[in-house]
XYZ file of C-alpha atoms in Angstrom:
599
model
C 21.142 -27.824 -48.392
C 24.184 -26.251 -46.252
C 25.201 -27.252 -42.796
C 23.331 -24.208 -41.026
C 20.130 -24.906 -42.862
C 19.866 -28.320 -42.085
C 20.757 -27.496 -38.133
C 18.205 -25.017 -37.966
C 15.249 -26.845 -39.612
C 16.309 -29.695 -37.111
C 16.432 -27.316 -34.195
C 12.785 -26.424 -35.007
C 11.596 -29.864 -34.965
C 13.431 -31.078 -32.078
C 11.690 -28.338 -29.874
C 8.223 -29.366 -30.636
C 9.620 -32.974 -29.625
C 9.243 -34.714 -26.157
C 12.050 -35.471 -24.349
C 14.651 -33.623 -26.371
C 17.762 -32.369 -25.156
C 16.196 -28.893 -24.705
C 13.587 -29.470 -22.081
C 16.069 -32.031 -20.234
C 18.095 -29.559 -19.800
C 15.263 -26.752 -18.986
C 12.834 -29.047 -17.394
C 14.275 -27.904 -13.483
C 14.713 -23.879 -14.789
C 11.310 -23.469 -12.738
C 10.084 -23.977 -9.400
C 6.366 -23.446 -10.383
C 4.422 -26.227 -9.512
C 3.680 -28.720 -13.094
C -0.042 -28.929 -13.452
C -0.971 -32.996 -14.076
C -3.101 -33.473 -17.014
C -5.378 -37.036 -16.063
C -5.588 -38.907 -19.680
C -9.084 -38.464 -21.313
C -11.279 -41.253 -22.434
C -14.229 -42.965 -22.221
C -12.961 -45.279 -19.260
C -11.829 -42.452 -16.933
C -13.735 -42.911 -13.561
C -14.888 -40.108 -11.813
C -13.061 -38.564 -9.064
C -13.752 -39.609 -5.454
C -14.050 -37.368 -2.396
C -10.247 -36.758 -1.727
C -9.953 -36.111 -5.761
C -12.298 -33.315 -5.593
C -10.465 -32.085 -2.188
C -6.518 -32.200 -4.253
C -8.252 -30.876 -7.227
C -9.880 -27.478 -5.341
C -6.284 -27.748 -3.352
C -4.727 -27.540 -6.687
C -6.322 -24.309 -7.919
C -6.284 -22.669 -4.643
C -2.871 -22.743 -4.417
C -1.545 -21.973 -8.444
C -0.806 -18.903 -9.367
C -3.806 -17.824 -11.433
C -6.407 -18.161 -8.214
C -3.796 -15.670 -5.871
C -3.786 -13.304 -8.727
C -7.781 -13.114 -9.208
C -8.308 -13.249 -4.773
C -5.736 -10.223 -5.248
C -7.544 -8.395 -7.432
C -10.975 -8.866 -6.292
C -9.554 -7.690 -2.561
C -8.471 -4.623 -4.494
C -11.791 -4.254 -5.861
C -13.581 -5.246 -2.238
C -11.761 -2.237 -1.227
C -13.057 0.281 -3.355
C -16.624 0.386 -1.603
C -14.871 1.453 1.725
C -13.140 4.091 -0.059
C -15.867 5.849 -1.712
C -18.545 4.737 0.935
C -18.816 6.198 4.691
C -17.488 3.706 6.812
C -18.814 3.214 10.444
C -14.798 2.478 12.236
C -14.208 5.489 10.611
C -16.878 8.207 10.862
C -20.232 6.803 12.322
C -21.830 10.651 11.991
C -20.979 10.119 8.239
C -22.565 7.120 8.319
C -25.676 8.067 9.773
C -25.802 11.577 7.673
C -25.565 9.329 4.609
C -28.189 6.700 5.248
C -30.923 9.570 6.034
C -29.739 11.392 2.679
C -30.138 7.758 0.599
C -32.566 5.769 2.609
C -33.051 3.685 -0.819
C -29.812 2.661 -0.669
C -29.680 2.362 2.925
C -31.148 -1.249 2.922
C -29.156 -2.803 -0.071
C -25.557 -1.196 1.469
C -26.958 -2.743 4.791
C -27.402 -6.042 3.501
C -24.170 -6.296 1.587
C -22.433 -4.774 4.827
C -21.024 -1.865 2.795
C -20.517 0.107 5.800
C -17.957 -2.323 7.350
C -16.278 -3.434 4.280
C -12.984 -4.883 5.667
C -14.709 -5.997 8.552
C -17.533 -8.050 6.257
C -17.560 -11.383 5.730
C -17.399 -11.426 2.184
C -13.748 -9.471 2.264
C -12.562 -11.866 5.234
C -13.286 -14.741 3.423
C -11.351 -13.021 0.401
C -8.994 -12.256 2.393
C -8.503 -15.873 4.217
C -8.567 -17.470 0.996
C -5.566 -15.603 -0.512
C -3.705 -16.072 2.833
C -4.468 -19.877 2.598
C -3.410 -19.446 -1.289
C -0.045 -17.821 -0.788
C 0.877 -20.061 1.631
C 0.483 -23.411 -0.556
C 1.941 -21.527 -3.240
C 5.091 -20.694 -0.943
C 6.048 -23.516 1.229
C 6.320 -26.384 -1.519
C 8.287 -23.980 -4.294
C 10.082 -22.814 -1.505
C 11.191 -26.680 -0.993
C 12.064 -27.200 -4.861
C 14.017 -23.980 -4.771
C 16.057 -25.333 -1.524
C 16.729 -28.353 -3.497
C 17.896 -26.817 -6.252
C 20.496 -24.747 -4.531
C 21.899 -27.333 -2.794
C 22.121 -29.305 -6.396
C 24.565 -29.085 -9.069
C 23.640 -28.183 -12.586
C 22.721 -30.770 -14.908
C 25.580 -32.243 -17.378
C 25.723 -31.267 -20.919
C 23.008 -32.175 -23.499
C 24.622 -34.674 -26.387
C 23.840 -32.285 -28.891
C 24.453 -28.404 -27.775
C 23.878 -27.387 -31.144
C 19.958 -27.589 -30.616
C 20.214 -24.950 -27.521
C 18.789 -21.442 -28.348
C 22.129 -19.907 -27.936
C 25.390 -21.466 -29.709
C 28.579 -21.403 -30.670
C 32.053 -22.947 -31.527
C 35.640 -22.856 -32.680
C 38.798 -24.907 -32.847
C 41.738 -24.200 -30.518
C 45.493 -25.824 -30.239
C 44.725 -26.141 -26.456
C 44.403 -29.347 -24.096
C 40.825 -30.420 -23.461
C 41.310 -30.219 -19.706
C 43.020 -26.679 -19.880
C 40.026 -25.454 -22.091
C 38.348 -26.926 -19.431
C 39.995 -25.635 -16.139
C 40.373 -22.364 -17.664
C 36.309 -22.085 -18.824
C 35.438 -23.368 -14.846
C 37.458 -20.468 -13.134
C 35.973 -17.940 -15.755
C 32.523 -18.799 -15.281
C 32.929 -18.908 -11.187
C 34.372 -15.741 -11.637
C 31.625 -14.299 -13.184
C 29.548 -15.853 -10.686
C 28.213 -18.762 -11.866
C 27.979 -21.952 -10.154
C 29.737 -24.502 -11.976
C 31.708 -28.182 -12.199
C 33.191 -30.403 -14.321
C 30.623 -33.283 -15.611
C 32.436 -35.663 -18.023
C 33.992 -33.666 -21.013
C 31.956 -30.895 -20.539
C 31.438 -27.588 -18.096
C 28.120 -27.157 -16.599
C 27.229 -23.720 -14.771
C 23.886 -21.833 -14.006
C 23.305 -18.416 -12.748
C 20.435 -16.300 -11.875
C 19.145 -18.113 -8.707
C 18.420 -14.675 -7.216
C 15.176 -14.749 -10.031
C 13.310 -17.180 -8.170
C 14.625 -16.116 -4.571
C 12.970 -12.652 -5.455
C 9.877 -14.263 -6.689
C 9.363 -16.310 -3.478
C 10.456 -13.078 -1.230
C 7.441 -11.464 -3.181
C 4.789 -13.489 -2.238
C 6.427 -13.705 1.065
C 6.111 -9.992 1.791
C 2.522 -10.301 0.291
C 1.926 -12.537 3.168
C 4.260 -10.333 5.723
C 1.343 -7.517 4.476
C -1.735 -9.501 4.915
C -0.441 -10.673 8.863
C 0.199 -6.854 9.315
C -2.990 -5.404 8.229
C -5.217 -8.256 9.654
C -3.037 -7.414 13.265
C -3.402 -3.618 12.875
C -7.142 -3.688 12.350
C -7.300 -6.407 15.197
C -5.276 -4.799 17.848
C -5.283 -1.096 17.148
C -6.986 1.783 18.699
C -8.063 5.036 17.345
C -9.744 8.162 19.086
C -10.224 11.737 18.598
C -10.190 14.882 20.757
C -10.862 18.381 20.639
C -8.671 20.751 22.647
C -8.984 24.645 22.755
C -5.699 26.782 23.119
C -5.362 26.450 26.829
C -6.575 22.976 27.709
C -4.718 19.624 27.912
C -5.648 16.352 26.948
C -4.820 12.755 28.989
C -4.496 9.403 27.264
C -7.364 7.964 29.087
C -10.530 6.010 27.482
C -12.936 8.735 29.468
C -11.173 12.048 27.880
C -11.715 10.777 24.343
C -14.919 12.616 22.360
C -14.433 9.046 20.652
C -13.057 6.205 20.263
C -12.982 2.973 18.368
C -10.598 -0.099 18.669
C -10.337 -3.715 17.801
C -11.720 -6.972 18.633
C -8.245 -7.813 20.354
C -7.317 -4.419 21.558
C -6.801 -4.199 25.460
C -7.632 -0.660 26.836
C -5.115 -0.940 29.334
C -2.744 -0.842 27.032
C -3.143 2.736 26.338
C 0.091 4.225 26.623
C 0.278 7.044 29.461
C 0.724 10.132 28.357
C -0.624 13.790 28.338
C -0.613 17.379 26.307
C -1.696 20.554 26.281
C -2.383 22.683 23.773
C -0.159 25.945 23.973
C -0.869 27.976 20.946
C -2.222 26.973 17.184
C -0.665 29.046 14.665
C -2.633 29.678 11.454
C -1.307 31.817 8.281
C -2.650 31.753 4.667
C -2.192 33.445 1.677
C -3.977 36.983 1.422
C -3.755 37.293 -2.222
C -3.689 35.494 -5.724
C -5.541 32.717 -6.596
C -4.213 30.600 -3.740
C -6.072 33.138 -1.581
C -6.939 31.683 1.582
C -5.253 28.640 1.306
C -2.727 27.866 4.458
C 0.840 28.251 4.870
C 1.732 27.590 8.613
C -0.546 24.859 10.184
C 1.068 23.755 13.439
C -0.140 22.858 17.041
C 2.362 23.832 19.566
C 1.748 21.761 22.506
C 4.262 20.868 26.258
C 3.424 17.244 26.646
C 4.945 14.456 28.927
C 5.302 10.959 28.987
C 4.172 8.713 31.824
C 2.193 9.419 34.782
C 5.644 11.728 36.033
C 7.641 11.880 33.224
C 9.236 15.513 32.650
C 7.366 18.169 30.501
C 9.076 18.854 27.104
C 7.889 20.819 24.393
C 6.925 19.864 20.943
C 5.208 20.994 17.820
C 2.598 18.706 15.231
C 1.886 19.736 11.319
C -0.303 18.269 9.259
C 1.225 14.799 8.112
C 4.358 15.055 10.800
C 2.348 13.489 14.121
C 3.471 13.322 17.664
C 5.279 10.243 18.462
C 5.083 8.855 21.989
C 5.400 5.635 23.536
C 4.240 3.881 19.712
C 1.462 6.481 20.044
C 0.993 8.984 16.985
C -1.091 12.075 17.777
C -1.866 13.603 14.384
C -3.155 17.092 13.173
C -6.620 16.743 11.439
C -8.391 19.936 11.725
C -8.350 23.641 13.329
C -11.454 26.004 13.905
C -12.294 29.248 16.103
C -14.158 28.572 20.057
C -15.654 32.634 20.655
C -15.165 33.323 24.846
C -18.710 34.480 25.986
C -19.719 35.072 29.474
C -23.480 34.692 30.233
C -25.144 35.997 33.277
C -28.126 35.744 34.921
C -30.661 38.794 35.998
C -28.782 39.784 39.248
C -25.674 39.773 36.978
C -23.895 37.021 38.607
C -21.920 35.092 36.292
C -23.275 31.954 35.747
C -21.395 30.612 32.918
C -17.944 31.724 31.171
C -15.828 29.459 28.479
C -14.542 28.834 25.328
C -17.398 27.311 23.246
C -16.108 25.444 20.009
C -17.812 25.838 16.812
C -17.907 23.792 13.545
C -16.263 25.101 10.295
C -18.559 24.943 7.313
C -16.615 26.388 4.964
C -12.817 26.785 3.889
C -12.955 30.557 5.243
C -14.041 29.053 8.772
C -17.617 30.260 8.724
C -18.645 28.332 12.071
C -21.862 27.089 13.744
C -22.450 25.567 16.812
C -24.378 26.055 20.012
C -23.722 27.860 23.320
C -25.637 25.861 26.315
C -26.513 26.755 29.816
C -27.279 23.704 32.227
C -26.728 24.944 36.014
C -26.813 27.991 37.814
C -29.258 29.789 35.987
C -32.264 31.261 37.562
C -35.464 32.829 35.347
C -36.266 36.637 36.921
C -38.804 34.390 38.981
C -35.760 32.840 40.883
C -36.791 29.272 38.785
C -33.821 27.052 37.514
C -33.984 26.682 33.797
C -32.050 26.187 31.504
C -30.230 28.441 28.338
C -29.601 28.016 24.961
C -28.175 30.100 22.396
C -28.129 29.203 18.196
C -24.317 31.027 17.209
C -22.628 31.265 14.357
C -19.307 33.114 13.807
C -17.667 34.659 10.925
C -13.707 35.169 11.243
C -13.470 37.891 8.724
C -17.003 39.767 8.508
C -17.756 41.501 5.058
C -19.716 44.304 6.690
C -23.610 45.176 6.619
C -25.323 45.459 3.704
C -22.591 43.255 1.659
C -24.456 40.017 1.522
C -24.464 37.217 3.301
C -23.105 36.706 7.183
C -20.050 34.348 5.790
C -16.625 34.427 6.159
C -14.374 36.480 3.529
C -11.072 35.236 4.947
C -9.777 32.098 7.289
C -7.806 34.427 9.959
C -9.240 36.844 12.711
C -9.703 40.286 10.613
C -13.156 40.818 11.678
C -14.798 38.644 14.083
C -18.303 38.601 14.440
C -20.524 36.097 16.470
C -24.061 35.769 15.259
C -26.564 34.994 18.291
C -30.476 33.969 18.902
C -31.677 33.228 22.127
C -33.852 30.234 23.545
C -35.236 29.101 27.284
C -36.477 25.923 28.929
C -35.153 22.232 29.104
C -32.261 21.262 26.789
C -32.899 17.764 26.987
C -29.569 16.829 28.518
C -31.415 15.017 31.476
C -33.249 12.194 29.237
C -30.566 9.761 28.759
C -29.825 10.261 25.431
C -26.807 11.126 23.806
C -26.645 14.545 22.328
C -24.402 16.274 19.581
C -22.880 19.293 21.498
C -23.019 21.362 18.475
C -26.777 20.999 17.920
C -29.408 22.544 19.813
C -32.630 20.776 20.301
C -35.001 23.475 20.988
C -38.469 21.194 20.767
C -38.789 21.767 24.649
C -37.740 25.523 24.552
C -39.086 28.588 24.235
C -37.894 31.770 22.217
C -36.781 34.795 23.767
C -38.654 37.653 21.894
C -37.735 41.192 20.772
C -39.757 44.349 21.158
C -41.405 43.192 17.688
C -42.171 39.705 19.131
C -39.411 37.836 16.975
C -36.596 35.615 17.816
C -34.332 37.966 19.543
C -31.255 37.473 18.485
C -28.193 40.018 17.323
C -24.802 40.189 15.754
C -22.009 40.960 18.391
C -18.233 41.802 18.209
C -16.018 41.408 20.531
C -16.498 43.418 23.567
C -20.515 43.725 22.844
C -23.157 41.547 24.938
C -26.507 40.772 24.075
C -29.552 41.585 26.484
C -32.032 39.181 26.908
C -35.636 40.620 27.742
C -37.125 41.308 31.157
C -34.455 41.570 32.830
C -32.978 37.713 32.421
C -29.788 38.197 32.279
C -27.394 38.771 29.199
C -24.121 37.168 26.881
C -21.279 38.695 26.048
C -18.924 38.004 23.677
C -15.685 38.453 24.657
C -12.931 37.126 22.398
C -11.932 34.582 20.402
C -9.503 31.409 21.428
C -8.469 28.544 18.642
C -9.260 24.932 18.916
C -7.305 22.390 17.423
C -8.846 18.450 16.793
C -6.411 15.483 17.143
C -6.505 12.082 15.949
C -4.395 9.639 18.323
C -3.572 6.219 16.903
C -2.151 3.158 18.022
C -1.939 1.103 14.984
C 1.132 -1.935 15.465
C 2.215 -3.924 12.410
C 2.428 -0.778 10.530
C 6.243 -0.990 10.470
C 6.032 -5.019 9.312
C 3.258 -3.681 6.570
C 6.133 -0.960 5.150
C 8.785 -3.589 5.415
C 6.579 -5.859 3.479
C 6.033 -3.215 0.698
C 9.634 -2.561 0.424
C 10.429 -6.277 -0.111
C 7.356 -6.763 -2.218
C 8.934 -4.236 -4.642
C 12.871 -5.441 -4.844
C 11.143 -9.128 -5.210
C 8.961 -7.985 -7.879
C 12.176 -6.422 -9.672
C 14.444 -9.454 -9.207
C 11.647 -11.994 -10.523
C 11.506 -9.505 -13.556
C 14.829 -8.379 -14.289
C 16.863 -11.062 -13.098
C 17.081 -14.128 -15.443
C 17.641 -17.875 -15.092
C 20.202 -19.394 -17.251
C 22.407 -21.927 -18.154
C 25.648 -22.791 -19.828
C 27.935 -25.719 -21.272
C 31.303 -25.577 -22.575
C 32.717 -28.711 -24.279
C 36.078 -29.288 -25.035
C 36.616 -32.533 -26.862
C 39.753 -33.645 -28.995
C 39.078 -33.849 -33.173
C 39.895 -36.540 -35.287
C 42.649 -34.545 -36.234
C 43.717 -33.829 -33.022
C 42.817 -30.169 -33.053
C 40.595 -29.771 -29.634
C 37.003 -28.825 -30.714
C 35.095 -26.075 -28.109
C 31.700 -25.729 -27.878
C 29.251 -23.185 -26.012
C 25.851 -23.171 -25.618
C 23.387 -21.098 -23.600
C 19.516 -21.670 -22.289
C 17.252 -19.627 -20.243
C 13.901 -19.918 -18.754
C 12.523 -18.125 -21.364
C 13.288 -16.167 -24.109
C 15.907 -13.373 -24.045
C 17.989 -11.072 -26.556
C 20.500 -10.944 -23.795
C 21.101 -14.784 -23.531
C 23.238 -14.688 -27.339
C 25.661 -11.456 -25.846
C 26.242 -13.318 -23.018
C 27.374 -16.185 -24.469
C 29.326 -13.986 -27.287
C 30.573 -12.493 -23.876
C 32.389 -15.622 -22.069
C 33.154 -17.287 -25.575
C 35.101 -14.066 -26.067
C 36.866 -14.609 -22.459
C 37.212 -18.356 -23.199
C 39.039 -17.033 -26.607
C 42.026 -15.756 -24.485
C 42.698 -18.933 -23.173
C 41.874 -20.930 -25.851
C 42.683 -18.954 -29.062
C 41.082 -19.954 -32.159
C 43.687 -22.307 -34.329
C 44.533 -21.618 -37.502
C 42.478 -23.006 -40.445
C 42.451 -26.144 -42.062
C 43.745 -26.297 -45.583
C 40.210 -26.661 -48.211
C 40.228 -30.067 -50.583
C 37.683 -29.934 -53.778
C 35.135 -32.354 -53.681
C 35.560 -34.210 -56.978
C 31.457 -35.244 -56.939
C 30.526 -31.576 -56.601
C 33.436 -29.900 -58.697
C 34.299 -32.396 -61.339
C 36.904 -29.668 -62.849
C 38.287 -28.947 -59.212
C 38.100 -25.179 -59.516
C 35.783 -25.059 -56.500
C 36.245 -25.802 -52.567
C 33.209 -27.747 -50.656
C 31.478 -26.459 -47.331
C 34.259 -26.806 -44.329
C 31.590 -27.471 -41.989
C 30.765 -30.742 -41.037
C 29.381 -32.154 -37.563
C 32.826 -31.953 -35.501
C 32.874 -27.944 -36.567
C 36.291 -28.447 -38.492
C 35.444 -25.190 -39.772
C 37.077 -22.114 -37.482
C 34.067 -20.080 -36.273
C 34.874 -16.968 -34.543
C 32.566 -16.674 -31.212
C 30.842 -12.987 -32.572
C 29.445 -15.915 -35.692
C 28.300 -18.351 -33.628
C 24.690 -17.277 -32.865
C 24.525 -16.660 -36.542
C 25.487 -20.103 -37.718
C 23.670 -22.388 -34.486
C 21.598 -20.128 -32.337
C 18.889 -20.223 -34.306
C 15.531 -21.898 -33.390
């Protein structure tokens, strides 16, 4: 059997075999904690209180138990996507449980409707915190200790490393020495001199971006849980015109969290100039918008100078940490409404709800003071509207909207009378009218009156009470204003997560030896060898790499004249195998993973 057959089959065997040179040398490639295997038998007593308490410490903290609490929090969170949640949208909510009001009970139970605020996600959520953190601190203590160590000396046999090779050179052990030292440091290893041998290691920057993962993960989880615990979150309605003030009682909601102090809303104020609308009047894309923008004069502070400013959809308002974002746009028709004398009683911008994408709008129009019945009684008004933008005509179908902008505004009215049931003490949506406590005006046929207006037209209500008019049409705008800190940590944390990720991935651990010994016949022997943290095509070119470098200093010397071997060539007409143990045959560097890299 030849040389290179015999070194490979013992390669194989020696890997399999405890204590070899191989996992000495590899055995500190790793800072992931080694899991202790407790000897079976018969005779093994059970565990005792604090066993059971290192044991469930044990799989808290490895690896495998942060991976599965990550995924099942990404799972926990796919409920509050596809389900209303009540921080979010408690009309949603509510619209949802009387559509499902089988399901109503089960979601309540399981708290579907406050996912991340259930205690089922928390405790998913606590539990990978606790997990990442006794992952972290101890590796991050081997890894501390391993920088501030040197590499390990030079197995006795490199020949059993996965990556190998060797030559003969005319040049001074301690100059192939000296000379392999300043190459590898300038290729930016860490190396030193142990005995006759070069140790350096590279590739630290592997486990440094594995530990900055999970430290980011952590950065993440301390950003979100202090974002959902101190932030704030409101909305508010403004029509073209009006202004808004950062103050808890000019909000048409709000929600913050458990920590959030309201007096740390930040002072500010806007009004809302103009809203500029434009879509696209033909094609397929018909309808669909192409300038979106609120163009508001705001000012910070109580007395801080007015300056001018403009929000799109997705580019928010930034003041004082305070976003003020862009979420929706709809049409508030101008009617006047007077009473039988013809005194004005009530004239504004009413908002209505969109119900389409063309802005077909509903709402209600109510009267609650100054209005006096032909009798000279207070009551009270109410009017059912709905508006179409862009009107189709009569006799072309249905009253909806052909088009978003104003081409042909029409407001649909019917008219009620009596108590709106603003004065029980119950909250009331603004664009609903309750008309169980009302009465119906009538027509001349005894129907609901009620009549389709454009601007400019009024409707007449009968016996003389009074009438509406409709006079134009102003834009409203809604806003979302957020105060959400430990967003900026939460990026950072993704960012880092990422180039982590890539360095623990890309980025490998290894090690290398170079040798330099003198023959027996004086001719100094080199040898190279190479091992990773796990298995790599790049580990061999590397080596072939420096061995090439080495090479310059340390030129391969000529070879050594053949002798027949009289017990295999009895007729001496053939040469033996030069290769023996010392390597007294030249091998270029490009052979060596040929010859001894093998495993």
């Amino acid at each position: 059997m030849s040389k290179a057959n015999s070194t490979t089959t013992r390669q194989r065997e020696d890997e399999h075999e405890p204590g070899s040179a191989h996992g000495a040398a590899g055995e500190q490639l790793s800072t992931a904690p080694r899991e202790e295997r407790p000897d079976t038998g018969a005779g093994v007593p059970a565990m005792s209180v604090i066993g059971w308490v290192r044991w469930f410490w044990r799989q808290l903290t490895s690896m495998r138990v942060a991976l599965i609490l990550l995924f099942l929090l990404s799972l926990g969170a796919i409920p509050g996507s596809l389900i209303p949640q009540t921080s979010v949208d408690d009309m949603k909510v509510q619209a949802f449980k009387e559509q499902h009001t089988t399901l109503t009970p089960v979601y309540e139970a399981l708290q579907l409707f406050d996912v991340y605020s259930s205690v089922w996600f928390s405790a998913i959520y606590i539990l990978l915190f606790v997990s990442l953190i006794g992952c972290i601190v101890p590796r991050t203590g081997q890894f501390v200790g391993q920088l501030r160590s040197r590499p390990p000396g030079a197995p006795k046999r490199l020949t059993r490393l996965p990556a190998y090779t060797t030559w003969r050179t005319e040049a001074e052990p301690e100059e192939v020495r000296a000379a392999a030292l300043a190459m590898l440091r300038g290729r930016r290893f860490r190396g030193h001199e142990v005995g006759d041998a070069v140790a350096a290691e590279k590739g630290y920057l592997r486990e440094a971006g594995n530990l900055v993962f999970h430290i980011a993960l952590i950065v993440m989880l301390v950003a979100f849980a202090s974002g959902q615990l101190f932030k704030s979150e409101g909305g508010k309605l403004v029509v073209e015109g009006d202004g808004f003030s950062n103050t808890l009682t000019q909000y048409d909601d709000f929600k913050s969290g458990s920590l959030y102090d309201a007096d740390s809303l930040a002072p500010f104020s806007f009004v809302l100039d103009d809203f500029v609308g434009t879509y696209e009047k033909s094609g397929p894309q018909r309808g669909t918008p192409r300038t979106f923008e609120a163009r508001v004069t705001y000012a910070e502070g109580a007395d801080g100078a007015e300056r001018k400013g403009v929000i799109k959809v997705n580019e928010p308002l930034v003041v004082d940490g305070t976003k003020v974002y862009l979420i929706a746009h709809g049409y508030a028709p101008v009617v006047t409404v007077r009473d039988g004398t013809g005194k004005v009683v009530s004239k504004s911008a009413v908002p209505l709800l969109p119900i389409d994408n063309n802005i077909t709008s509903s709402g209600a129009i109510k009267v609650m003071d100054g209005y006096k019945d032909k009798n000279g009684k207070k009551t009270q008004l109410g009017f059912k509207a709905f508006f179409v933008p862009t009107f189709a005509g009569h006799g072309k179908g249905q009253m909806f909207s052909q088009f978003p902008a104003l081409d042909f505004p029409v407001l649909a009215l019917s008219a009620y009378q009596g108590s709106l049931g603003v004065d029980s003490g119950l909250a009331q949506n603004v664009y609903q009218l309750d008309t169980s406590k009302m009465k119906e005006f009538k027509d001349k046929d005894g129907e609901l009156l009620k009549k389709m207006l454009m601007p400019g037209e009024k409707l007449d209500l009968p016996d003389g009470a009074g009438s509406i008019t409709f006079d134009g049409v102003e834009e409203w705008a809604s806003f979302q204003i957020s105060q959400q800190p430990g967003n900026g940590w939460a990026l950072g944390g993704a960012v880092a997560a990422i180039a982590g990720l890539a360095g623990s991935l890309f980025i490998q651990r290894r090690r290398v030896w170079v040798r330099a010994v003198r023959g027996a016949d004086g001719v100094t022997v080199v040898e190279m060898a190479g091992l990773g943290r796990s298995e790599s095509a790049k580990l061999p070119e590397e080596l072939g790499d420096l061995s090439a470098a080495l090479v310059t200093t340390a030129p391969v010397a000529p070879a050594a004249p053949e002798k027949p071997d009289a017990a295999d060539t009895p007729d001496g007409s053939a040469a033996t195998d030069a290769t023996n143990e010392a390597g007294s045959r030249p091998v270029q560097p490009a052979e060596a993973p040929a010859e001894g890299a093998e495993k």
